[in-house]
Coordinates of C-alpha atoms and ligand atoms in Angstrom, one line a residue:
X1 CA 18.0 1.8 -17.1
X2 CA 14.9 2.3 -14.9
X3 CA 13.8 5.5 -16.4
X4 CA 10.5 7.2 -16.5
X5 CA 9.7 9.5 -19.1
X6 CA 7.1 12.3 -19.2
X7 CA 6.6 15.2 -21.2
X8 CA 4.4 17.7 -20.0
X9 CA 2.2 19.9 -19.8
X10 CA -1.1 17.4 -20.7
X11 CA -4.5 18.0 -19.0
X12 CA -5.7 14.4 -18.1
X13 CA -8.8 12.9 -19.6
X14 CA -10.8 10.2 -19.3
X15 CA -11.9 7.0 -17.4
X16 CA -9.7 4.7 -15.2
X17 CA -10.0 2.4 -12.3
X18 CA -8.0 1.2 -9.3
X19 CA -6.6 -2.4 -8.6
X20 CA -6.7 -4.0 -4.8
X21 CA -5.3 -2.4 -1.7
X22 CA -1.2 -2.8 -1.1
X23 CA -1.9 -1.8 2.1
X24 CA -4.4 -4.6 2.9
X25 CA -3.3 -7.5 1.3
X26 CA 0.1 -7.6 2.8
X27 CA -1.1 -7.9 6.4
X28 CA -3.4 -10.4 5.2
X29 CA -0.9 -12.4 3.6
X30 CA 1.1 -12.3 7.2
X31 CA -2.2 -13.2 9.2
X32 CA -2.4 -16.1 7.2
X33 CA 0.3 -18.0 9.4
X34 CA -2.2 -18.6 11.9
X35 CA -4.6 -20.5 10.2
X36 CA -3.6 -23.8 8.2
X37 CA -5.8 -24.3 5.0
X38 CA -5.6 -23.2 1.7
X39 CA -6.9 -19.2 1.3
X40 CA -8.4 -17.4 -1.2
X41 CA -7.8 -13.7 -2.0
X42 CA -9.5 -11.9 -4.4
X43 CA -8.6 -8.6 -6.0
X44 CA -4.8 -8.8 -5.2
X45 CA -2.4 -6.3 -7.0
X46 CA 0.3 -7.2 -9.3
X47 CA 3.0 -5.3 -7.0
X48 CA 6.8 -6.5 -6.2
X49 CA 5.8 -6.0 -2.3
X50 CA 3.1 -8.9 -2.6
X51 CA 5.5 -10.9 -4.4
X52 CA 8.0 -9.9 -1.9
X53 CA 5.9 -10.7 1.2
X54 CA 5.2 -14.2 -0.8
X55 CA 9.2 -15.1 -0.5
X56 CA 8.8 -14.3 3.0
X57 CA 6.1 -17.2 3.4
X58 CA 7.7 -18.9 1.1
X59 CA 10.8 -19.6 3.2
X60 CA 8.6 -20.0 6.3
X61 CA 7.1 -22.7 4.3
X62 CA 4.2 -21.2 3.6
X63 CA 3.5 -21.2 -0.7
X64 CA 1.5 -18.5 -2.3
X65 CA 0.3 -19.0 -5.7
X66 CA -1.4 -16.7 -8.4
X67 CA -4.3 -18.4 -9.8
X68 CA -6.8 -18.0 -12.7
X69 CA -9.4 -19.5 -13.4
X70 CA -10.8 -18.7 -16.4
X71 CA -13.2 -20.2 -18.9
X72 CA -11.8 -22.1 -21.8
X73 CA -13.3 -22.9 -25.1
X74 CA -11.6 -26.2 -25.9
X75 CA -12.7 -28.2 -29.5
X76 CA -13.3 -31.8 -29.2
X77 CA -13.3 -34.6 -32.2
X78 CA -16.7 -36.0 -32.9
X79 CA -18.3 -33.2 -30.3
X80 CA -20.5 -30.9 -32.0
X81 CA -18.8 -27.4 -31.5
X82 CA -16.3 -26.0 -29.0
X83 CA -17.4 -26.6 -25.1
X84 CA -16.4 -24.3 -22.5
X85 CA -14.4 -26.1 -18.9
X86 CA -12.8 -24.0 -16.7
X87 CA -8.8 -24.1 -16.8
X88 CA -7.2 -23.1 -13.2
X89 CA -3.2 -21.8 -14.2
X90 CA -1.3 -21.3 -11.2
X91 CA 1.7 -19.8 -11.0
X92 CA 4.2 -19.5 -7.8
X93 CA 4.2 -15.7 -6.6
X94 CA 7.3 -16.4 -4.9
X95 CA 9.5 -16.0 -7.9
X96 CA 7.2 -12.9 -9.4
X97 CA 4.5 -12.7 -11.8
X98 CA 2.6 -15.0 -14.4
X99 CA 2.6 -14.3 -18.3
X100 CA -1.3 -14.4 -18.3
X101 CA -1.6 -11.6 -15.1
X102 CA -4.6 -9.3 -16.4
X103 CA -4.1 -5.8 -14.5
X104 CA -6.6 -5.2 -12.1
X105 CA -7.6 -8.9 -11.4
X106 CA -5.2 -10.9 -9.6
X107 CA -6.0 -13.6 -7.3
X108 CA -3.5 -15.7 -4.8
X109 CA -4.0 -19.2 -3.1
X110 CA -2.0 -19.4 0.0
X111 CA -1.3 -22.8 1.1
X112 CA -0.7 -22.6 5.0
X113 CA 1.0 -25.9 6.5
X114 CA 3.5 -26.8 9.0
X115 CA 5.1 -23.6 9.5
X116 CA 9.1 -24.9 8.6
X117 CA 11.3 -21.8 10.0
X118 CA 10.7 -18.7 12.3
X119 CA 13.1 -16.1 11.0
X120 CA 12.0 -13.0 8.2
X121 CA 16.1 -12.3 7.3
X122 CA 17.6 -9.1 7.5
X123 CA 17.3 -9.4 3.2
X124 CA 13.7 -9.6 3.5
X125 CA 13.1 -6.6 6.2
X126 CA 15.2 -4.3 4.6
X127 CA 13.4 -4.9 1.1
X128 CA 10.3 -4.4 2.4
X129 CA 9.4 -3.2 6.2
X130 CA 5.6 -4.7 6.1
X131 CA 7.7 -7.9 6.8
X132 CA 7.6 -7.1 10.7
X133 CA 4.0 -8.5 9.9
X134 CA 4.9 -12.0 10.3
X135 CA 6.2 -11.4 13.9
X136 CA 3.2 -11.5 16.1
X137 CA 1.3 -14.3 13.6
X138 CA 4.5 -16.9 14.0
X139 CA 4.5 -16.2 17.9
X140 CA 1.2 -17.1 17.8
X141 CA 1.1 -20.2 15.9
X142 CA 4.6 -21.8 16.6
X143 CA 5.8 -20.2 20.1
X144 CA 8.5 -18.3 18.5
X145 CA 10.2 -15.9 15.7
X146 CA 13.3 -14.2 14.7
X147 CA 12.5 -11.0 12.7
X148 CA 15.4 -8.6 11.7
X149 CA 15.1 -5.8 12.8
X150 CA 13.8 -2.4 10.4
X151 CA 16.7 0.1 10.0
X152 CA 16.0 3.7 9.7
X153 CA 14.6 4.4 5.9
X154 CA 14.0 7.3 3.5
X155 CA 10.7 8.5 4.9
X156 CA 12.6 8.5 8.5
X157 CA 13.3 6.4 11.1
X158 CA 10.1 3.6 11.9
X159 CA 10.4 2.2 15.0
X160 CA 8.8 -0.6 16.3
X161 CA 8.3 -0.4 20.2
X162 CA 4.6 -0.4 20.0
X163 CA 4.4 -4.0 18.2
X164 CA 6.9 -5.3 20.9
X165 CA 4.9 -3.2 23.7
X166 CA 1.9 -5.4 22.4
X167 CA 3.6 -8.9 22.5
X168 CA 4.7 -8.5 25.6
X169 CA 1.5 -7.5 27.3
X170 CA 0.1 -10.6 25.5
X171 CA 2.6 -12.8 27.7
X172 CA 5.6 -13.2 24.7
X173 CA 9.4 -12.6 25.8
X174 CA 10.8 -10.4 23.5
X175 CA 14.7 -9.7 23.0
X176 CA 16.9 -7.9 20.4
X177 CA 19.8 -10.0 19.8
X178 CA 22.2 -9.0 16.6
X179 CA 20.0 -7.0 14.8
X180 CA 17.2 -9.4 15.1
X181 CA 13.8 -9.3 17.4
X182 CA 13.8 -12.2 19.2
X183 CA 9.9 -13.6 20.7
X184 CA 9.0 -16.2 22.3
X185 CA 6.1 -17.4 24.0
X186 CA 5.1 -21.1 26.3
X187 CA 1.0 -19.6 25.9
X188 CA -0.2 -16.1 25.2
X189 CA -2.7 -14.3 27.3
X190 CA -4.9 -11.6 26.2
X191 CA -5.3 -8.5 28.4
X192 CA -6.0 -4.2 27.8
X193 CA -3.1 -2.7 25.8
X194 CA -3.1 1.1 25.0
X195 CA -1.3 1.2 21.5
X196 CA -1.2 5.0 21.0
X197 CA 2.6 6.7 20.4
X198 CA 3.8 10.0 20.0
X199 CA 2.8 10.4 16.3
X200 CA -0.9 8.4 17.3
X201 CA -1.9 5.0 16.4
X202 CA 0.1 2.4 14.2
X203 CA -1.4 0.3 12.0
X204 CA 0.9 -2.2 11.3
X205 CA 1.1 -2.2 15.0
X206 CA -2.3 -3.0 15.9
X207 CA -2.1 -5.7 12.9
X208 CA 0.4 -7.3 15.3
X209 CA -1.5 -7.1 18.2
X210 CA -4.6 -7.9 16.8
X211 CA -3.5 -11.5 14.7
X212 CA -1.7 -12.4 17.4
X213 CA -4.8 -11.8 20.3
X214 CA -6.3 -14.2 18.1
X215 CA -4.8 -17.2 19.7
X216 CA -4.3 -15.8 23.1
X217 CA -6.4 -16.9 25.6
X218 CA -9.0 -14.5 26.9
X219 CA -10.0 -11.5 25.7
X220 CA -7.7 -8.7 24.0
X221 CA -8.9 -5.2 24.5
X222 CA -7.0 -2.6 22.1
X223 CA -6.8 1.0 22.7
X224 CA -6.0 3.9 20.7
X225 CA -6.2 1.0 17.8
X226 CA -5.5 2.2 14.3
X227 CA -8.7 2.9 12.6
X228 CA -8.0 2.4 8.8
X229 CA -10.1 0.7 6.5
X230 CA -7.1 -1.9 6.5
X231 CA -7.0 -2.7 9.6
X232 CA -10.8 -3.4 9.2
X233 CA -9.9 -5.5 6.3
X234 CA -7.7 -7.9 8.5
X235 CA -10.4 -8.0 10.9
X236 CA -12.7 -8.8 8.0
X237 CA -9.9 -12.0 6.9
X238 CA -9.4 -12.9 10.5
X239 CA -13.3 -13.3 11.5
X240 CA -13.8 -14.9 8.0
X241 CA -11.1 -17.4 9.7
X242 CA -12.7 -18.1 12.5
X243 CA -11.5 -15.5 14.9
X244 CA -13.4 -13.3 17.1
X245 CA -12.9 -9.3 16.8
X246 CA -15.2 -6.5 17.1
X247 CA -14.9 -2.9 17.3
X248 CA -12.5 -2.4 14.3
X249 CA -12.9 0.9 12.4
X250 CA -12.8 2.0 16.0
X251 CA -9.7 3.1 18.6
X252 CA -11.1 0.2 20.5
X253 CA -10.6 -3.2 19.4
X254 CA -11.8 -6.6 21.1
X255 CA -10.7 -9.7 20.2
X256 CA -11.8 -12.8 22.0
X257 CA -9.5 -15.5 21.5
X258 CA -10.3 -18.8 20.1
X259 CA -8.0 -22.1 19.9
X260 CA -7.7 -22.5 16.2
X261 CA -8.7 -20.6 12.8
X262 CA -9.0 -22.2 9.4
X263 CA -8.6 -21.1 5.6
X264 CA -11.0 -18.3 4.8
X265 CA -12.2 -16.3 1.6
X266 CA -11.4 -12.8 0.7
X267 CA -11.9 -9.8 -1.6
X268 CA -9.3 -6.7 -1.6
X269 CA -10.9 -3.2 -1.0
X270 CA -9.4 -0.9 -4.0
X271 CA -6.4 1.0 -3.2
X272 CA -7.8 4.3 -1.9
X273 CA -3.7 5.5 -2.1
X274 CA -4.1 4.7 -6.1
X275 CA -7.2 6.4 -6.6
X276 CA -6.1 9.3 -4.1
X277 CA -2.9 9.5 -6.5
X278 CA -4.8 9.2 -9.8
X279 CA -7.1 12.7 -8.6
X280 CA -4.2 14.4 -7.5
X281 CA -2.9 13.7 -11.1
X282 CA -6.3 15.1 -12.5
X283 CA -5.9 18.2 -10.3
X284 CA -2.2 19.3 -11.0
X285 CA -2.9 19.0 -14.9
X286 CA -6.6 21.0 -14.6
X287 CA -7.8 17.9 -15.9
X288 CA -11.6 15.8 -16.1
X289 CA -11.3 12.2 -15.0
X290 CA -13.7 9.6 -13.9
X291 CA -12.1 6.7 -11.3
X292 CA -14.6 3.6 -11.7
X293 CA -14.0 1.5 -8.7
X294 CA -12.8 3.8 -6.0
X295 CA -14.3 3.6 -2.3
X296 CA -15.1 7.4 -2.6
X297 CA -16.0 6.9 1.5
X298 CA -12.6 6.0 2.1
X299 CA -10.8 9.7 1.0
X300 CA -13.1 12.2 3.0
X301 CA -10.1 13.9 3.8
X302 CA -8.6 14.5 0.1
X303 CA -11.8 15.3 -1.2
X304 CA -11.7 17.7 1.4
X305 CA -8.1 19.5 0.7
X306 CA -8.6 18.6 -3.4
X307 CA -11.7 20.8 -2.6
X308 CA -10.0 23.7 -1.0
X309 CA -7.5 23.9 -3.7
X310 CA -10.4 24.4 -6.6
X311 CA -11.3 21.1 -7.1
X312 CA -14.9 19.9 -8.0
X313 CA -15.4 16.3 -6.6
X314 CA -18.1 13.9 -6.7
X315 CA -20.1 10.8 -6.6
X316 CA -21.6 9.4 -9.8
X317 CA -23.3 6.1 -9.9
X318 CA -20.5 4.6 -7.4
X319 CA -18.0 6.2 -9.4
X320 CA -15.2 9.3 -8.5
X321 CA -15.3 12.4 -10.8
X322 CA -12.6 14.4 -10.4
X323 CA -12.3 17.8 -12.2
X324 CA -9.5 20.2 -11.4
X325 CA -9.0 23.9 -12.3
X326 CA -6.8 25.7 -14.9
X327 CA -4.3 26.0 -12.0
X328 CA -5.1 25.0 -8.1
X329 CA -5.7 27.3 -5.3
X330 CA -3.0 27.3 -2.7
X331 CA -4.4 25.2 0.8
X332 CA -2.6 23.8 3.2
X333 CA -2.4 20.4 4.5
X334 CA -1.5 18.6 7.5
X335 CA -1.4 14.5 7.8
X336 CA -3.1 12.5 10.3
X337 CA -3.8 9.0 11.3
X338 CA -7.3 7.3 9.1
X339 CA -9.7 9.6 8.7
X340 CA -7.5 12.3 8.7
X341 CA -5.2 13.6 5.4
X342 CA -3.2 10.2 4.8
X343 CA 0.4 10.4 4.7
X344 CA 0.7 8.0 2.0
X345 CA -0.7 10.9 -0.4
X346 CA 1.1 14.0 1.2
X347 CA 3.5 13.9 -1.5
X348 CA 1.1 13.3 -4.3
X349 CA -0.7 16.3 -3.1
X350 CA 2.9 18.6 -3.3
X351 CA 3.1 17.9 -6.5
X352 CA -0.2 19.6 -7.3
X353 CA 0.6 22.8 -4.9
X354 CA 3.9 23.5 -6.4
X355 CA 1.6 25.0 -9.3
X356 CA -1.1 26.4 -7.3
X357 CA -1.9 30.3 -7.2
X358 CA -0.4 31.2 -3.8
X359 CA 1.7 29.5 -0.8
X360 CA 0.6 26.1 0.9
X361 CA 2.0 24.2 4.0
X362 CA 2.4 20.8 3.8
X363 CA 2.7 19.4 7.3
X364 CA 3.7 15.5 7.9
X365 CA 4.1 14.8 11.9
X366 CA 3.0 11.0 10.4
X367 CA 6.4 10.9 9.0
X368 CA 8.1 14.2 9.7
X369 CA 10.9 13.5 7.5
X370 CA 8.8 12.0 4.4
X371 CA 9.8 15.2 2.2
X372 CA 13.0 14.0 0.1
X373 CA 11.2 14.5 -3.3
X374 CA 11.2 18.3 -2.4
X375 CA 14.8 18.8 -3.7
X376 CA 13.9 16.9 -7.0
X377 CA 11.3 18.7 -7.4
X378 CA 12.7 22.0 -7.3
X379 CA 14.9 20.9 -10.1
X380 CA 11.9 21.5 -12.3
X381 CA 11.0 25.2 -11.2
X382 CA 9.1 24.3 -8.2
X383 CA 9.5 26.6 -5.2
X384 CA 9.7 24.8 -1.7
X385 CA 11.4 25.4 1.5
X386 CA 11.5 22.4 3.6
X387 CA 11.5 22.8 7.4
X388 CA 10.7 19.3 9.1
X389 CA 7.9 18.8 10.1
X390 CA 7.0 20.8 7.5
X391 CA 7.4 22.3 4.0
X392 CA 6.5 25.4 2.3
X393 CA 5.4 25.8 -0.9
X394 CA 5.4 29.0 -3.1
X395 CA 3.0 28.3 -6.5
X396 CA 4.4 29.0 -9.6
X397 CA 2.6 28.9 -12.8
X398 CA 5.6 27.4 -15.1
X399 CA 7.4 24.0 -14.2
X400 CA 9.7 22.8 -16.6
X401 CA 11.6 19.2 -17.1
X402 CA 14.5 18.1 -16.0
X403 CA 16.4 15.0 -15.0
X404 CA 15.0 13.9 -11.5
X405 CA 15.7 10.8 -9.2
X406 CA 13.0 9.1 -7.1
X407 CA 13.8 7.4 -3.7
X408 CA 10.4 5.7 -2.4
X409 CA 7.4 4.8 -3.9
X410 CA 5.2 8.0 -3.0
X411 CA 7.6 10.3 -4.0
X412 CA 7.9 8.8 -7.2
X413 CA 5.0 9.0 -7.8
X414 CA 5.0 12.7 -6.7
X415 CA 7.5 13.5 -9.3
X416 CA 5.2 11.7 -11.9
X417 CA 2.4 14.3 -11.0
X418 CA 4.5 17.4 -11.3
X419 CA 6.4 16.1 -14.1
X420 CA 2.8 15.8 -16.5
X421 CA 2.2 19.9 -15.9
X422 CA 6.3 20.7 -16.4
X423 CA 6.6 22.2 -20.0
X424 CA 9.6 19.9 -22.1
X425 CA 10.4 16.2 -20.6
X426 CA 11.0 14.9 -17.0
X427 CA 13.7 12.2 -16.6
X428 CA 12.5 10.2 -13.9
X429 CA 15.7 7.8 -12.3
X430 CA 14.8 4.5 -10.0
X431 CA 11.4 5.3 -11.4
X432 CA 10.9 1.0 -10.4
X433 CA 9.8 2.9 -6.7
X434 CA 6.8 3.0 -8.7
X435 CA 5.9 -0.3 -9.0
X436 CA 6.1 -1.4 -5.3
X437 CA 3.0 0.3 -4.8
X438 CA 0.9 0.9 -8.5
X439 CA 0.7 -2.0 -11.2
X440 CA 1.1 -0.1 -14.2
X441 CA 0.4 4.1 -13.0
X442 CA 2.4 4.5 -16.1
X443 CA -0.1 3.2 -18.6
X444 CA -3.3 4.6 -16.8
X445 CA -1.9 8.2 -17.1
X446 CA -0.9 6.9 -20.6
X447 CA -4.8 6.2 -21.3
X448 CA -5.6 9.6 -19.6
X449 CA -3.6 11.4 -22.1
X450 CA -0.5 11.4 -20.7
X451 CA 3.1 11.6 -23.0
X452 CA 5.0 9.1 -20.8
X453 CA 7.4 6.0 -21.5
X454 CA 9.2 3.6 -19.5
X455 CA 12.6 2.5 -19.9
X456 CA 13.7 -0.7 -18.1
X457 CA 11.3 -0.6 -16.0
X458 CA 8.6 -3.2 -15.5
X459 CA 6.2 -5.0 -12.9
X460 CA 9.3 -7.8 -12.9
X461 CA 10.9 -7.9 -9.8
X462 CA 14.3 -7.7 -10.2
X463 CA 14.0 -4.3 -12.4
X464 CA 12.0 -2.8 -10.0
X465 CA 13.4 -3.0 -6.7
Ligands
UD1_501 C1 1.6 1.8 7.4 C2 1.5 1.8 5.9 C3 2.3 3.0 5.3 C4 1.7 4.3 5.9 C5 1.6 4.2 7.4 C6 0.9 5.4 8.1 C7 1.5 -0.6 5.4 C8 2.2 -1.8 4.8 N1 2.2 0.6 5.5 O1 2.9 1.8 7.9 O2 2.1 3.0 3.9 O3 2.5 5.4 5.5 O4 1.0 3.0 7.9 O5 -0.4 5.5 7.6 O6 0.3 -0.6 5.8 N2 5.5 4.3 15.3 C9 6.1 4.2 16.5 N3 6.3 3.0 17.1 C10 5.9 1.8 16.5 C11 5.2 1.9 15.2 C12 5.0 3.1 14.7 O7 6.5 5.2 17.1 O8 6.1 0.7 17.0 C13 5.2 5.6 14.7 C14 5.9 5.7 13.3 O9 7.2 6.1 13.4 C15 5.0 6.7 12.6 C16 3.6 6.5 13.2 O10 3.9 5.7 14.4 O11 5.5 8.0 13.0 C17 2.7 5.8 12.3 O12 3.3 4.6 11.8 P1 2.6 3.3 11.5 O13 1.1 3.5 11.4 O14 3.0 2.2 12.4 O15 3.1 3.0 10.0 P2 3.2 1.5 9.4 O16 2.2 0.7 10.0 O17 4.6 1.0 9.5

């Protein structure tokens, strides 16, 4: 069925918390091609895209596996009372999720040997388009890879020229040949690549660029790099394997190569798109919430917009309060690359203006065409007039449900948010967007006070995608 079920209007309450970054882990899990060993990450979410970017190892040849490790009381004949050992389940992430997964704490081995293949199919690409993240890292470490190539999708078209403008200035021959990207490379050679485009930096592109500079030889000088606290977290991965990068955080990037990395130890940031959804759900309901684990640093730009529309944000003892008022003030909002608004959370934020006292424009020249929940959403009373890049919205103070379909994971989300302050219940369709990019949102706004139910739907794979 894959149904999501909210019945509104609740004002949200309460305490909650965020898992690991989506955002972070993924391009981590790529990176990991170049360096054979077994890895440790910490913090990872229990999301179908981590479980999807495992198959993609997996049929490299590369196995990931979620472990616990957790202590064990175990009883003994002629021992005086129980003793505790640790027990260390594993369970392969390739085929989806363990019984014992505890929200909010997963952790993955990845076991990085001889890499056994060099294509990502057109199956796993069209599933998920992080998968262009194993391009630059198989270069790298085996001399070549065959990646399909991303089609258009329904945040817009995503191209890819800057990743294949970076391999090439690293020394790789790159060729599209029946739908697939085609790179190969006899010995890769850093040099100064300017990686902005006409909607600013890419992050997944300067992933590419920076894991593969990482085995070049020389020195890789990045500019107009992506600056988000992602791409600081691969740098963070990569120099815990061995490599050599400064300046990331920054537009310019240096990464001196080296000849080899090994396994390395890591701990996810929390999701900052999570916790930026969770306060947009406190605002749109006028509710009080309190977000534990949150890097509060890492949302300036929310805060700042959350702010203008009533909002009263702050810090408390390292965690996120977030109160909202009766209705929102009308703001507008336009997305930028890290540290501006995130795109990621423009439609989260829609769904708090389309109650608001007064008319907002949302503007998204990130993804200019990321505004297909605004059609859904007018089914329950809201009033917006989409003109790409941008959309209007006219407040109203009554929403009511109605039977809605989601098409991505942010704008299911989206229709979550406006569906908890629509009077009578929302009928969310493909609602399993959801769980490509939150473990369980359902629950938490269940915990906050919210009347919603899932049908169908569930962190397993194959109901979700
Ligand atoms: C990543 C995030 C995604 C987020 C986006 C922007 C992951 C797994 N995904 O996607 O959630 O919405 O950043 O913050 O981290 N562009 C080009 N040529 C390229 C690459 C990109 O023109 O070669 C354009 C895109 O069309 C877009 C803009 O650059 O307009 C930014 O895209 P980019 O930062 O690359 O997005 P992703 O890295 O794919």
């Amino acid at each position: 069925m894959n149904v999501i079920r909210v019945r509104g209007p609740v004002r949200l309450a309460g305490t909650t918390y965020v898992s690991g970054s989506k955002n972070a882990v993924l391009p981590i899990m790529a990176a990991s091609i170049l360096a054979p060993g077994t890895h440790y990450i910490e913090n990872v979410p229990f999301l179908v895209d981590v479980v999807n970017m495992a198959q993609i190892l997996h049929d490299l040849g590369i196995d990931t596996y979620w472990v616990d490790s957790k202590p064990v009381e175990i009883e003994e004949a002629g021992r005086l009372g129980p003793h505790v050992i640790r027990r260390t389940q594993r369970h392969p992430a390739w085929s989806g999720y363990p019984d014992w997964r505890t929200p909010g704490d997963g952790m993955i081995e990845i076991n990085v040997g001889d890499i056994v293949s060099d294509t990502a199919s057109y199956e796993a690409v069209s599933r998920m388009r992080a998968s262009i993240s194993v391009l630059g890292p198989l270069v790298a470490r085996v001399g070549h890879a065959r990646v399909s190539m991303p089609g258009g999708c329904v945040i817009g078209p995503r191209p890819v020229d800057l990743h294949l403008k970076g391999l090439r200035t690293l020394g790789a021959k790159v060729e599209l040949q029946g739908g697939f990207i085609e790179a190969s490379a006899a010995g890769l050679q850093g040099d100064r690549i300017y990686l902005g485009g006409p909607r600013g930096s890419t992050v997944l592109g300067t992933a590419t660029v920076m894991s593969t500079a990482c085995l070049a030889e020389g020195v890789t000088v990045i500019e107009h790099a992506a600056q988000e606290p992602e791409v600081v977290e691969l740098a963070t991965f990569l120099r815990n394997a061995g490599a050599r990068i400064s300046g990331d955080g920054t537009h310019r990037i240096i990464v001196e190569g080296v000849s080899s990395l090994h396994s390395a130890h890591h701990r996810v940031i929390p999701d900052r798109i999570e916790a930026g959804t969770l306060a947009c759900a406190a605002v749109a309901t006028g509710g009080e919430i309190l977000i534990e684990n949150a890097r509060f640093d890492h949302l300036f730009a929310l805060w700042d917009r959350l702010q203008s529309a009533g909002a009263f944000i702050d810090e408390v003892g390292g965690a996120t309060m977030v109160r909202g008022q009766k209705r929102p003030q009308a703001t507008d909002v336009s997305t930028f690359p890290y540290p501006g608004f995130p795109t990621d959370l423009q439609a989260q934020m829609a769904g708090v203006l389309v109650r608001a006292e007064g008319t907002s424009v949302i503007t998204d020249r990130v993804f200019p065409e990321r505004f297909w929940y605004a059609p859904e959403m007018t089914r329950l009373g809201a009033r917006i007039r989409v003109e790409i890049p941008s959309a209007t919205v006219q407040g109203t103070d009554r929403l009511w449900g109605a039977e809605v379909a989601a098409r991505d994971l942010r704008g299911a989300a989206a229709l979550v948010i406006a569906a908890l302050s629509a009077e009578g219940e929302t009928v969310i369709r493909d609602g399993g967007h959801l769980y490509r990019g939150y473990e369980d949102l359902p629950s938490q706004l269940k915990f906050l006070g919210a009347d919603i139910s899932v049908e169908g739907v569930s962190g397993d794979v194959e109901d979700s995608l």
